[in-house]
CSV table of C-alpha atoms in Angstrom, one decimal:
chain,number,residue,atom,x,y,z
F,1,MET,CA,130.6,54.0,-0.4
F,2,PRO,CA,132.3,56.9,1.7
F,3,ILE,CA,136.2,56.3,1.5
F,4,ILE,CA,137.5,58.6,3.8
F,5,GLU,CA,140.3,60.6,3.1
F,6,PRO,CA,143.9,61.1,5.8
F,7,GLY,CA,142.8,62.9,8.4
F,8,GLY,CA,139.2,63.1,7.0
F,9,GLY,CA,135.7,62.7,8.6
F,10,ARG,CA,134.2,64.6,11.3
F,11,VAL,CA,136.0,65.8,14.1
F,12,PHE,CA,134.6,66.8,17.7
F,13,LYS,CA,137.2,68.0,20.2
F,14,ARG,CA,136.3,67.0,23.8
F,15,MET,CA,139.3,65.6,26.9
F,16,ASN,CA,140.1,63.9,23.8
F,17,ASP,CA,140.1,64.2,20.0
F,18,MET,CA,137.3,62.1,18.0
F,19,THR,CA,137.3,61.6,14.3
F,20,VAL,CA,133.6,60.4,13.1
F,21,LYS,CA,134.9,58.1,9.9
F,22,VAL,CA,132.5,55.9,8.6
F,23,LYS,CA,128.9,57.6,10.7
F,24,SER,CA,125.4,55.5,11.7
F,25,SER,CA,123.6,56.1,8.8
F,26,ASP,CA,126.5,54.5,6.9
F,27,THR,CA,126.2,51.6,8.6
F,28,ASN,CA,121.6,52.0,8.7
F,29,GLY,CA,122.6,52.2,12.2
F,30,THR,CA,124.3,49.1,12.2
F,31,TYR,CA,127.7,50.6,13.7
F,32,GLU,CA,130.2,53.7,13.6
F,33,MET,CA,133.9,54.3,13.9
F,34,CYS,CA,135.9,57.2,14.5
F,35,GLU,CA,139.0,57.0,14.9
F,36,GLU,CA,139.6,59.1,18.8
F,37,LYS,CA,143.3,60.7,19.7
F,38,CYS,CA,143.6,60.9,23.8
F,39,PRO,CA,146.7,63.1,25.7
F,40,PRO,CA,148.8,63.0,27.6
F,41,GLY,CA,147.0,62.7,31.6
F,42,PHE,CA,143.7,61.6,29.4
F,43,GLU,CA,141.4,59.4,32.3
F,44,SER,CA,137.8,58.9,31.4
F,45,ARG,CA,134.9,58.7,34.1
F,46,ARG,CA,133.7,55.0,35.3
F,47,HIS,CA,131.2,54.4,32.9
F,48,MET,CA,129.3,51.0,31.2
F,49,HIS,CA,126.9,50.9,28.3
F,50,ALA,CA,122.9,50.4,28.5
F,51,LYS,CA,122.8,48.6,25.3
F,52,ASP,CA,126.2,49.3,23.0
F,53,PHE,CA,129.1,47.1,22.2
F,54,GLU,CA,132.6,49.2,22.1
F,55,THR,CA,135.4,47.6,20.8
F,56,PHE,CA,138.9,49.7,20.5
F,57,TYR,CA,141.6,49.0,19.0
F,58,MET,CA,144.9,49.8,20.0
F,59,VAL,CA,147.2,51.5,17.3
F,60,SER,CA,149.5,53.6,18.9
F,61,GLY,CA,151.6,54.5,22.4
F,62,SER,CA,149.4,52.5,25.3
F,63,ALA,CA,146.7,52.9,28.1
F,64,ARG,CA,145.5,51.1,31.4
F,65,TRP,CA,141.8,50.3,30.8
F,66,GLU,CA,139.7,48.0,33.1
F,67,VAL,CA,137.3,46.3,32.1
F,68,GLY,CA,134.8,44.7,35.0
F,69,ASP,CA,136.7,43.0,36.4
F,70,GLU,CA,139.4,43.0,34.5
F,71,VAL,CA,142.7,45.2,33.9
F,72,VAL,CA,144.8,45.7,31.0
F,73,GLU,CA,148.2,47.3,30.0
F,74,ALA,CA,147.0,48.1,26.4
F,75,VAL,CA,149.9,49.0,23.9
F,76,LYS,CA,149.9,48.7,20.2
F,77,GLY,CA,147.8,45.9,18.7
F,78,HIS,CA,145.2,45.6,22.0
F,79,THR,CA,142.1,45.0,21.5
F,80,ILE,CA,139.5,45.9,23.9
F,81,HIS,CA,135.8,44.3,23.5
F,82,ILE,CA,133.9,45.6,26.0
F,83,PRO,CA,129.1,43.9,26.2
F,84,PRO,CA,126.7,46.4,27.0
F,85,ASN,CA,126.1,46.9,31.3
F,86,VAL,CA,130.0,46.1,30.9
F,87,PRO,CA,131.9,48.8,33.9
F,88,HIS,CA,134.7,50.1,32.6
F,89,LYS,CA,137.1,53.1,31.9
F,90,VAL,CA,140.4,53.9,30.6
F,91,LYS,CA,143.6,55.6,31.1
F,92,SER,CA,147.1,56.6,29.3
F,93,ASP,CA,149.7,59.0,30.5
F,94,GLU,CA,151.4,59.1,27.7
F,95,GLY,CA,148.6,59.8,24.9
F,96,CYS,CA,147.4,57.3,22.6
F,97,GLU,CA,145.7,56.2,19.8
F,98,MET,CA,142.1,54.0,19.1
F,99,ILE,CA,140.2,53.0,16.2
F,100,CYS,CA,136.3,52.6,17.8
F,101,ILE,CA,133.6,50.7,16.4
F,102,PHE,CA,130.5,51.4,18.2
F,103,GLY,CA,127.0,49.2,17.6
F,104,PRO,CA,124.9,50.4,17.6
F,105,GLY,CA,125.8,53.3,15.8
F,106,GLN,CA,124.6,56.2,18.8
F,107,GLN,CA,127.4,57.9,19.8
F,108,GLU,CA,128.4,60.4,16.9
F,109,GLY,CA,124.9,62.1,18.0
F,110,GLN,CA,126.0,62.0,22.4
F,111,PHE,CA,129.7,63.6,20.3
F,112,GLU,CA,127.8,66.4,19.3
F,113,GLU,CA,125.9,67.2,21.5
F,114,MET,CA,128.5,67.3,24.4
F,115,SER,CA,130.4,69.0,22.4
F,116,ASN,CA,128.3,71.3,21.8
F,117,LEU,CA,127.7,72.8,25.3
F,118,THR,CA,128.5,76.3,26.3
F,119,GLU,CA,131.2,76.5,29.7
F,120,GLU,CA,128.3,77.3,31.7
F,121,GLN,CA,126.3,73.5,30.2
F,122,GLN,CA,128.6,71.4,31.0
F,123,GLN,CA,129.0,72.5,34.5
F,124,ASP,CA,125.4,71.4,34.3
F,125,ASP,CA,126.1,68.1,35.7
F,126,ALA,CA,121.8,67.3,35.1
F,127,LEU,CA,122.2,68.0,32.3
F,128,LYS,CA,125.3,66.1,30.7
F,129,LYS,CA,123.8,62.8,32.5
F,130,SER,CA,120.5,63.8,30.7
F,131,ILE,CA,121.9,63.4,28.0
F,132,LEU,CA,124.5,60.7,28.2
F,133,ALA,CA,121.3,58.7,29.1
F,134,LYS,CA,120.5,59.5,25.9
F,135,TYR,CA,122.5,57.6,24.0
F,136,ASN,CA,122.3,54.7,26.1
F,137,MET,CA,125.6,55.5,29.1
F,138,VAL,CA,125.7,55.9,32.9
F,139,PRO,CA,128.3,57.3,34.5
F,140,LEU,CA,129.8,55.6,37.4
F,141,GLU,CA,131.7,57.6,39.0
């Protein structure tokens, strides 16, 4: 059983910082756990996951979550659980920090592939959509 020290884990820098604390390989693919730090002004695209569950626990800051038809201004202590095929997005004006659990665990692969794109590849929407599709993520905007 791995013990992850504070500040430990594999960091993927994108629009936010996603640090993988528990890898999918640590759980036989059942889930993975990450720490997500969103800067002020962060906003995800509306999307859904075809086969995956996501659970987010707000550690600090605040964020506006749209999950299906529900909207919540989440603060420290809120838990947002998103089943497969439920459209969602998050926006944080002030920035926030969350603990994220993804099940089954496969999003680390998506984080890695998207983080490794060159600037030119980042402009290729077809390439990005193919990577997201490989990890059951469906962009809706």
